């Protein structure tokens, strides 16, 4: 007797994100960094050629990473490997799927390939995570087939203030939606520029139907615990680890703080003796064209 | 009766919801004190490497091992890996909880694009469950096989320890949890 195995379902795509909850996903640019991340207790790694802080510093067009690099990283670790495709670049996404990555991040950190359309993510067996700065944006990404959301923050800055703004905005908008009467949800859907059915579902359940992580500017154990206390399901740490003085130690400390986010003693202990944090940039000092969070719509 | 769900990392909420729906009281277990309050323990899905590191970092490993020797425990996916005595593809320094005399292989069904849903038969009932980057049970040893998929054991019982390579908690499949809760 053989049971049919059904791959690539919504449940299976969203399911992997459920398994990552309470964990830390770390940006890595080499197989060695990926091993350090895994050893520190990362639940997944994001394979890329340059961390956002370097993309910012070096400028130019940022694209999908070299397949060789992604394959080396896949071979070097046992945890899930994610990789970034440019917004709207469905061929980069096809390549990443062919390389058998576990999740694709359609990311504003890379240069957008399409300023009108995002990728039609329903066409893929591999799941996608997408960034959002507000509820409407999150719901539009879900409509296109995203299986996980990350609030954007401002990548490559080490400044947590935008991450704070985005998670507060999304949660505030969900709470507001839940408080509206049923007959107001049609207009709410119009305002959010999202399908009515999805708006109705979020209003009824008081949460997104997928896992939401926080990203963009998290550099310390305290930053990670802050985001978890605000209701994040987990955190992405980009430049914050490998642009710091002692990456292995900082990575393990952020993992601990993410688990015991509600226990200040554990977070205090995890914060000791980590060496230098990434220097960072204040988001307010960034001219508008250099703000990555404004890419995507 | 209080059922704990190890809440260091993973799909804790789904197990809590399932346990609550079966009429039991559930708690999240993050500390030794939490563990002492539990009459049974679920080790959820998640990343087995991360959960193992956290068990060691927060000095819970020995307490959980002791718990496994005395009280009912259920592990799904990462939980099954951690409860196994022998694991192919684990990190060299990854510590296991152990307790199940079986051999499993991590991610043996393939990467995420090969994750799947399937119907299994367990305790005479057919249920839809999810296999996410699932471990494969290579040798079920002296354990009792509760369910198979294409000839492979996918759910097993050894005394009061239950393990599954799939996630009943993602689809709300209740039978395995019911068997486990009956063991309390």
Coordinates of C-alpha atoms in Angstrom, one line a residue:
Chain A
X1 CA 0.0 0.0 0.0
X2 CA 1.4 3.4 -1.0
X3 CA 0.2 6.6 0.4
X4 CA 0.2 9.7 -1.8
X5 CA 2.6 12.3 -0.6
X6 CA 1.5 15.8 -1.5
X7 CA 4.3 18.3 -1.7
X8 CA 4.3 22.1 -1.8
X9 CA 1.0 22.6 -0.1
X10 CA 0.2 25.8 1.8
X11 CA 0.3 23.9 5.1
X12 CA 3.7 22.5 4.4
X13 CA 5.1 25.9 3.2
X14 CA 3.8 27.7 6.3
X15 CA 4.6 24.7 8.5
X16 CA 8.4 25.1 8.1
X17 CA 8.1 28.7 9.4
X18 CA 6.1 27.4 12.4
X19 CA 9.1 25.2 13.2
X20 CA 11.4 28.2 13.3
X21 CA 9.4 30.0 15.9
X22 CA 11.2 31.3 19.0
X23 CA 14.5 31.1 17.0
X24 CA 17.1 33.3 15.3
X25 CA 17.8 33.3 11.6
X26 CA 21.3 34.6 10.8
X27 CA 22.8 36.2 7.7
X28 CA 26.0 34.4 6.6
X29 CA 28.3 35.0 3.6
X30 CA 30.5 31.9 3.8
X31 CA 30.2 28.2 4.8
X32 CA 32.4 28.9 7.8
X33 CA 30.0 31.6 9.0
X34 CA 27.1 29.2 8.5
X35 CA 28.8 26.6 10.7
X36 CA 29.4 29.3 13.4
X37 CA 25.7 30.2 13.2
X38 CA 24.5 26.6 13.4
X39 CA 26.9 25.9 16.4
X40 CA 25.5 29.0 18.1
X41 CA 21.9 27.6 17.8
X42 CA 20.5 29.4 14.8
X43 CA 17.3 27.8 13.5
X44 CA 18.2 28.7 9.9
X45 CA 20.8 30.7 7.9
X46 CA 20.3 33.3 5.2
X47 CA 22.9 32.7 2.5
X48 CA 24.1 35.8 0.8
X49 CA 27.2 37.4 -0.8
X50 CA 27.2 40.6 1.2
X51 CA 25.5 41.4 4.4
X52 CA 23.2 44.5 4.2
X53 CA 25.8 46.7 5.9
X54 CA 28.2 46.0 3.1
X55 CA 25.6 46.3 0.4
X56 CA 24.9 49.7 1.9
X57 CA 28.6 50.7 2.1
X58 CA 29.5 49.4 -1.4
X59 CA 26.5 50.5 -3.3
X60 CA 25.7 49.3 -6.8
X61 CA 23.1 46.7 -7.9
X62 CA 22.7 43.9 -5.3
X63 CA 21.6 40.6 -6.8
X64 CA 21.0 37.0 -6.0
X65 CA 24.1 35.2 -4.6
X66 CA 26.3 32.9 -6.7
X67 CA 24.8 29.4 -6.8
X68 CA 28.3 28.0 -5.9
X69 CA 28.2 29.9 -2.6
X70 CA 24.6 28.9 -1.8
X71 CA 25.4 25.2 -2.5
X72 CA 28.5 25.4 -0.3
X73 CA 26.4 26.8 2.5
X74 CA 23.7 24.1 2.0
X75 CA 26.3 21.4 2.2
X76 CA 28.0 22.8 5.3
X77 CA 24.9 22.9 7.6
X78 CA 22.0 20.7 8.6
X79 CA 19.6 23.5 9.4
X80 CA 17.4 25.2 6.8
X81 CA 19.1 27.5 4.3
X82 CA 17.3 30.6 3.0
X83 CA 18.5 32.8 0.1
X84 CA 17.4 36.1 -1.3
X85 CA 15.9 36.9 -4.7
X86 CA 15.3 40.5 -5.9
X87 CA 11.7 41.8 -5.7
X88 CA 9.9 40.6 -8.8
X89 CA 12.8 38.6 -10.2
X90 CA 11.0 35.3 -10.7
X91 CA 14.0 33.8 -12.5
X92 CA 16.3 34.3 -9.6
X93 CA 13.6 32.6 -7.6
X94 CA 13.4 29.7 -10.1
X95 CA 17.2 29.3 -9.8
X96 CA 17.0 29.2 -6.0
X97 CA 14.3 26.6 -6.1
X98 CA 16.4 24.5 -8.5
X99 CA 19.3 24.8 -6.0
X100 CA 16.9 23.3 -3.4
X101 CA 17.1 26.2 -0.9
X102 CA 14.5 25.7 1.9
X103 CA 13.0 29.2 1.8
X104 CA 13.3 32.2 -0.6
X105 CA 13.4 35.7 0.8
X106 CA 12.0 38.1 -1.8
X107 CA 14.0 40.9 -0.3
X108 CA 14.1 44.7 -0.4
X109 CA 17.8 44.4 0.7
X110 CA 18.6 43.5 -2.9
X111 CA 17.9 45.9 -5.8
X112 CA 14.3 45.5 -7.0
X113 CA 14.0 43.9 -10.5
X114 CA 10.4 45.1 -10.9
X115 CA 9.0 48.3 -9.4
X116 CA 5.4 47.2 -10.1
X117 CA 5.0 43.5 -9.5
X118 CA 6.2 41.1 -6.8
X119 CA 6.9 37.4 -7.7
X120 CA 3.8 35.2 -8.1
X121 CA 4.8 32.9 -5.3
X122 CA 2.0 30.4 -5.7
X123 CA 3.8 29.0 -8.7
X124 CA 6.6 27.7 -6.5
X125 CA 7.0 24.6 -4.4
X126 CA 9.6 26.3 -2.2
X127 CA 8.0 28.7 0.3
X128 CA 8.7 32.5 0.4
X129 CA 9.2 35.0 3.2
X130 CA 8.5 38.6 2.4
X131 CA 9.1 41.9 4.1
X132 CA 6.4 44.3 5.3
X133 CA 6.2 47.7 7.0
X134 CA 2.5 47.6 7.7
X135 CA -0.5 45.3 7.7
X136 CA -1.7 46.1 4.1
X137 CA 1.8 45.3 2.7
X138 CA 1.8 42.0 4.7
X139 CA -1.6 41.0 3.4
X140 CA -0.7 41.8 -0.2
X141 CA 2.4 39.6 0.1
X142 CA 0.2 36.8 1.5
X143 CA -2.2 37.2 -1.4
X144 CA 0.8 36.7 -3.8
X145 CA 1.6 33.4 -1.9
X146 CA 4.1 34.4 0.8
X147 CA 4.2 31.7 3.6
X148 CA 6.0 33.8 6.2
X149 CA 6.3 37.5 6.9
X150 CA 9.1 39.5 8.4
X151 CA 8.7 43.1 9.4
X152 CA 11.4 45.0 7.5
X153 CA 13.1 47.3 9.9
X154 CA 16.0 49.1 8.2
X155 CA 18.6 46.4 7.2
X156 CA 22.3 47.0 7.7
X157 CA 22.0 49.8 10.2
X158 CA 22.2 48.2 13.6
X159 CA 19.4 50.7 14.5
X160 CA 16.4 48.9 15.9
X161 CA 14.0 51.9 15.7
X162 CA 12.5 51.0 12.3
X163 CA 12.0 47.4 13.3
X164 CA 10.2 48.8 16.4
X165 CA 8.1 51.1 14.2
X166 CA 7.1 48.3 11.8
X167 CA 6.1 45.7 14.3
X168 CA 4.2 48.2 16.4
X169 CA 2.4 49.4 13.2
X170 CA 1.5 45.9 12.1
X171 CA 0.3 44.8 15.6
X172 CA -1.6 48.1 16.0
X173 CA -3.3 47.7 12.7
X174 CA -4.3 44.1 13.5
X175 CA -5.7 45.2 16.9
X176 CA -7.7 48.1 15.2
X177 CA -9.0 45.7 12.6
X178 CA -10.2 43.3 15.3
X179 CA -12.1 46.1 17.0
X180 CA -14.1 47.1 13.9
X181 CA -17.6 45.8 13.3
X182 CA -18.2 43.3 10.4
X183 CA -19.8 45.8 8.1
X184 CA -16.7 48.1 8.4
X185 CA -14.4 45.4 7.1
X186 CA -15.3 46.1 3.4
X187 CA -13.9 49.6 3.7
X188 CA -11.0 48.3 5.8
X189 CA -10.1 46.0 2.9
X190 CA -10.2 48.9 0.6
X191 CA -8.0 51.0 2.9
X192 CA -5.5 48.1 3.4
X193 CA -5.6 47.4 -0.3
X194 CA -6.0 43.7 0.5
X195 CA -8.6 41.1 -0.3
X196 CA -11.7 41.2 1.8
X197 CA -11.5 37.4 2.8
X198 CA -8.1 37.8 4.2
X199 CA -9.0 41.0 6.0
X200 CA -12.0 39.2 7.5
X201 CA -9.8 36.3 8.6
X202 CA -7.3 38.6 10.4
X203 CA -10.1 40.6 12.0
X204 CA -11.6 37.4 13.4
X205 CA -8.5 35.7 14.6
X206 CA -6.6 38.8 15.7
X207 CA -3.4 37.6 14.0
X208 CA -1.7 37.0 10.7
X209 CA -2.4 33.5 9.3
X210 CA 1.4 33.0 9.0
X211 CA 4.4 33.3 11.2
X212 CA 5.9 36.8 11.5
X213 CA 9.5 37.4 12.4
X214 CA 11.2 40.8 12.9
X215 CA 14.2 41.9 10.9
X216 CA 16.3 45.0 10.2
X217 CA 18.6 46.6 12.8
X218 CA 18.8 43.9 15.5
X219 CA 22.3 43.9 16.9
X220 CA 22.1 42.9 20.6
X221 CA 20.5 40.3 22.8
X222 CA 18.4 43.1 24.3
X223 CA 17.2 44.1 20.8
X224 CA 16.1 40.5 20.1
X225 CA 14.3 40.2 23.5
X226 CA 12.6 43.6 22.8
X227 CA 11.1 42.4 19.5
X228 CA 10.0 39.1 21.1
X229 CA 8.2 41.0 23.9
X230 CA 6.5 43.0 21.3
X231 CA 5.1 39.8 19.8
X232 CA 7.5 38.7 17.2
X233 CA 7.6 34.9 16.5
X234 CA 11.4 35.1 16.1
X235 CA 14.1 37.3 14.8
X236 CA 16.4 37.7 11.8
X237 CA 19.8 39.1 12.5
X238 CA 21.7 40.3 9.5
X239 CA 24.8 42.4 9.8
X240 CA 24.6 42.5 13.6
X241 CA 26.5 39.2 14.2
X242 CA 29.3 39.0 11.7
X243 CA 29.9 42.8 11.8
X244 CA 30.6 42.5 15.5
X245 CA 33.7 41.9 17.5
X246 CA 33.0 38.3 18.6
X247 CA 30.4 36.7 16.2
X248 CA 30.2 33.2 17.8
X249 CA 29.6 34.6 21.3
X250 CA 27.2 37.3 20.1
X251 CA 25.2 34.7 18.0
X252 CA 24.8 32.4 21.0
X253 CA 23.8 35.2 23.3
X254 CA 21.1 36.5 20.9
X255 CA 19.8 32.9 20.7
X256 CA 19.5 32.7 24.5
X257 CA 17.9 36.1 24.8
X258 CA 15.3 35.2 22.1
X259 CA 14.3 32.0 24.1
X260 CA 14.1 33.7 27.5
X261 CA 13.0 37.1 26.2
X262 CA 10.8 37.6 29.3
X263 CA 13.5 36.9 31.8
X264 CA 15.7 40.0 32.3
X265 CA 18.2 38.0 34.3
X266 CA 18.9 35.7 31.4
X267 CA 19.0 38.6 29.0
X268 CA 21.4 40.5 31.3
X269 CA 23.6 37.4 31.6
X270 CA 23.6 37.0 27.8
X271 CA 24.5 40.6 27.3
X272 CA 27.8 40.4 29.3
X273 CA 31.2 40.5 27.7
X274 CA 30.2 40.3 24.0
X275 CA 32.9 42.7 22.8
X276 CA 32.1 45.4 20.3
X277 CA 28.6 45.5 18.7
X278 CA 28.4 46.6 15.0
X279 CA 29.0 50.3 14.8
X280 CA 25.8 51.0 12.9
X281 CA 24.2 54.0 11.4
X282 CA 21.3 56.0 12.8
X283 CA 18.3 55.6 10.5
X284 CA 17.6 59.4 10.7
X285 CA 21.0 60.1 9.1
X286 CA 20.1 58.0 6.1
X287 CA 18.9 60.0 3.1
X288 CA 15.5 58.7 1.8
X289 CA 16.9 57.0 -1.4
X290 CA 19.1 54.8 0.8
X291 CA 16.2 53.5 2.9
X292 CA 15.7 49.9 1.9
X293 CA 12.4 49.5 3.8
X294 CA 10.7 51.8 1.2
X295 CA 11.3 49.3 -1.5
X296 CA 8.3 47.1 -2.0
X297 CA 4.7 48.3 -1.9
Chain B
X1 CA -3.0 16.5 35.1
X2 CA -0.7 19.0 33.7
X3 CA 1.1 18.5 30.3
X4 CA 4.2 20.5 29.7
X5 CA 5.5 21.5 26.3
X6 CA 9.2 22.2 26.1
X7 CA 9.2 25.8 25.0
X8 CA 12.8 26.6 24.2
X9 CA 12.1 26.8 20.4
X10 CA 9.7 25.4 17.9
X11 CA 6.0 24.9 17.3
X12 CA 5.0 25.1 21.0
X13 CA 1.7 26.8 20.4
X14 CA 0.3 24.1 18.1
X15 CA 1.0 21.4 20.7
X16 CA -0.6 23.6 23.5
X17 CA -3.7 24.1 21.4
X18 CA -4.0 20.4 20.6
X19 CA -3.5 19.4 24.3
X20 CA -6.1 22.0 25.4
X21 CA -8.6 20.7 22.8
X22 CA -8.3 17.2 24.4
X23 CA -9.3 18.6 27.8
X24 CA -5.9 18.6 29.5
X25 CA -4.1 21.5 31.1
X26 CA -1.0 22.6 29.4
X27 CA 2.0 24.7 30.4
X28 CA 5.1 26.0 28.5
X29 CA 8.3 24.5 30.0
X30 CA 11.3 26.8 29.9
X31 CA 12.8 26.1 33.3
X32 CA 13.4 23.3 35.8
X33 CA 10.6 24.7 38.0
X34 CA 8.2 24.5 35.0
X35 CA 9.3 20.9 34.4
X36 CA 8.7 19.9 38.0
X37 CA 5.0 21.0 37.6
X38 CA 4.5 18.7 34.6
X39 CA 3.0 15.2 34.7
X40 CA 4.0 14.6 31.1
X41 CA 6.1 16.4 28.5
X42 CA 5.9 17.1 24.8
X43 CA 9.1 17.9 22.9
X44 CA 7.8 19.8 19.9
X45 CA 9.0 20.3 16.3
X46 CA 11.7 22.8 15.7
X47 CA 15.4 22.7 15.0
X48 CA 16.9 19.8 17.0
X49 CA 20.3 21.5 16.9
X50 CA 19.0 24.7 18.4
X51 CA 16.8 22.9 21.1
X52 CA 19.8 20.7 22.1
X53 CA 22.1 23.7 22.5
X54 CA 19.5 25.5 24.6
X55 CA 18.9 22.4 26.8
X56 CA 22.6 22.4 27.5
X57 CA 23.0 26.2 27.9
X58 CA 20.2 26.4 30.4
X59 CA 21.3 23.3 32.3
X60 CA 18.0 21.4 31.6
X61 CA 19.4 18.4 29.8
X62 CA 19.9 16.2 32.8
X63 CA 16.5 17.1 34.3
X64 CA 14.7 16.3 31.0
X65 CA 16.6 12.9 30.8
X66 CA 15.5 12.1 34.2
X67 CA 11.9 13.1 33.4
X68 CA 12.0 10.8 30.3
X69 CA 13.0 7.8 32.5
X70 CA 9.9 8.3 34.7
X71 CA 7.0 10.0 33.0
X72 CA 5.2 10.0 29.7
X73 CA 7.0 11.9 26.9
X74 CA 6.0 12.6 23.3
X75 CA 8.4 13.9 20.7
X76 CA 7.5 15.1 17.2
X77 CA 10.1 15.6 14.4
X78 CA 12.9 17.4 16.2
X79 CA 11.5 16.0 19.4
X80 CA 11.8 12.4 18.0
X81 CA 15.4 13.2 17.0
X82 CA 16.3 14.4 20.5
X83 CA 14.6 11.3 22.1
X84 CA 16.5 8.9 19.9
X85 CA 19.5 7.0 21.2
X86 CA 21.2 7.1 17.8
X87 CA 21.1 9.8 15.1
X88 CA 22.7 9.9 11.7
X89 CA 23.6 13.4 10.5
X90 CA 23.7 15.1 14.0
X91 CA 26.4 17.6 14.7
X92 CA 29.5 16.1 16.4
X93 CA 28.8 17.9 19.7
X94 CA 25.0 17.8 19.6
X95 CA 23.8 16.2 22.8
X96 CA 20.7 14.0 22.7
X97 CA 18.1 13.4 25.4
X98 CA 17.8 9.8 24.4
X99 CA 15.5 7.1 25.7
X100 CA 14.2 5.6 22.5
X101 CA 16.4 2.6 21.4
X102 CA 16.0 3.5 17.7
X103 CA 18.2 5.0 14.9
X104 CA 17.0 8.0 12.9
X105 CA 18.4 10.0 10.1
X106 CA 17.9 13.8 10.1
X107 CA 16.3 15.5 7.1
X108 CA 16.3 12.1 5.4
X109 CA 13.1 12.8 3.3
X110 CA 15.0 15.7 1.7
X111 CA 14.9 19.5 1.9
X112 CA 11.8 21.7 2.2
X113 CA 10.7 21.2 -1.4
X114 CA 10.2 17.6 -0.5
X115 CA 8.2 18.3 2.6
X116 CA 4.8 16.8 2.2
X117 CA 1.4 16.0 3.6
X118 CA 0.2 12.4 3.8
X119 CA -2.5 10.3 5.3
X120 CA -1.4 7.7 7.8
X121 CA -3.3 5.0 9.7
X122 CA -2.8 5.0 13.4
X123 CA -4.7 3.1 16.0
X124 CA -7.3 2.1 13.4
X125 CA -8.0 5.8 12.3
X126 CA -6.8 7.6 9.2
X127 CA -5.4 11.0 9.7
X128 CA -3.7 13.7 7.5
X129 CA -0.3 14.7 8.9
X130 CA 2.6 16.9 7.8
X131 CA 6.2 15.8 7.3
X132 CA 8.5 18.9 7.3
X133 CA 12.2 18.2 6.5
X134 CA 11.4 15.1 8.5
X135 CA 13.7 12.6 10.1
X136 CA 13.4 8.9 8.9
X137 CA 13.4 6.1 11.4
X138 CA 16.0 3.7 10.0
X139 CA 15.8 1.1 12.7
X140 CA 12.8 1.0 15.2
X141 CA 14.6 -1.6 17.3
X142 CA 12.5 -3.1 20.1
X143 CA 9.9 -0.3 20.0
X144 CA 6.3 -0.8 19.0
X145 CA 5.5 0.7 15.6
X146 CA 2.2 2.7 15.7
X147 CA 2.2 3.9 12.1
X148 CA 4.1 3.4 8.8
X149 CA 4.4 5.2 5.5
X150 CA 5.5 3.2 2.5
X151 CA 6.9 0.6 4.8
X152 CA 8.9 2.9 7.0
X153 CA 7.9 3.3 10.6
X154 CA 6.8 6.9 11.2
X155 CA 5.3 6.7 14.7
X156 CA 6.6 4.5 17.6
X157 CA 6.0 3.8 21.3
X158 CA 8.5 2.4 23.8
X159 CA 6.9 2.2 27.2
X160 CA 5.8 5.7 28.1
X161 CA 7.8 7.3 25.3
X162 CA 6.1 8.2 22.1
X163 CA 7.7 9.5 18.9
X164 CA 6.7 10.6 15.4
X165 CA 8.7 11.8 12.5
X166 CA 5.7 13.9 11.4
X167 CA 3.7 16.8 12.9
X168 CA 0.2 15.8 14.1
X169 CA 0.0 19.2 15.7
X170 CA 0.1 21.1 12.4
X171 CA -3.0 19.4 11.0
X172 CA -4.7 18.9 14.4
X173 CA -4.5 15.1 14.1
X174 CA -5.4 13.9 17.6
X175 CA -4.8 10.1 17.8
X176 CA -1.1 10.1 18.7
X177 CA -1.7 12.8 21.4
X178 CA -4.6 10.8 22.7
X179 CA -2.4 7.6 23.0
X180 CA 0.2 9.6 24.8
X181 CA -2.2 11.3 27.2
X182 CA -3.7 7.9 28.0
X183 CA -0.3 6.9 29.3
X184 CA -0.4 9.5 32.1

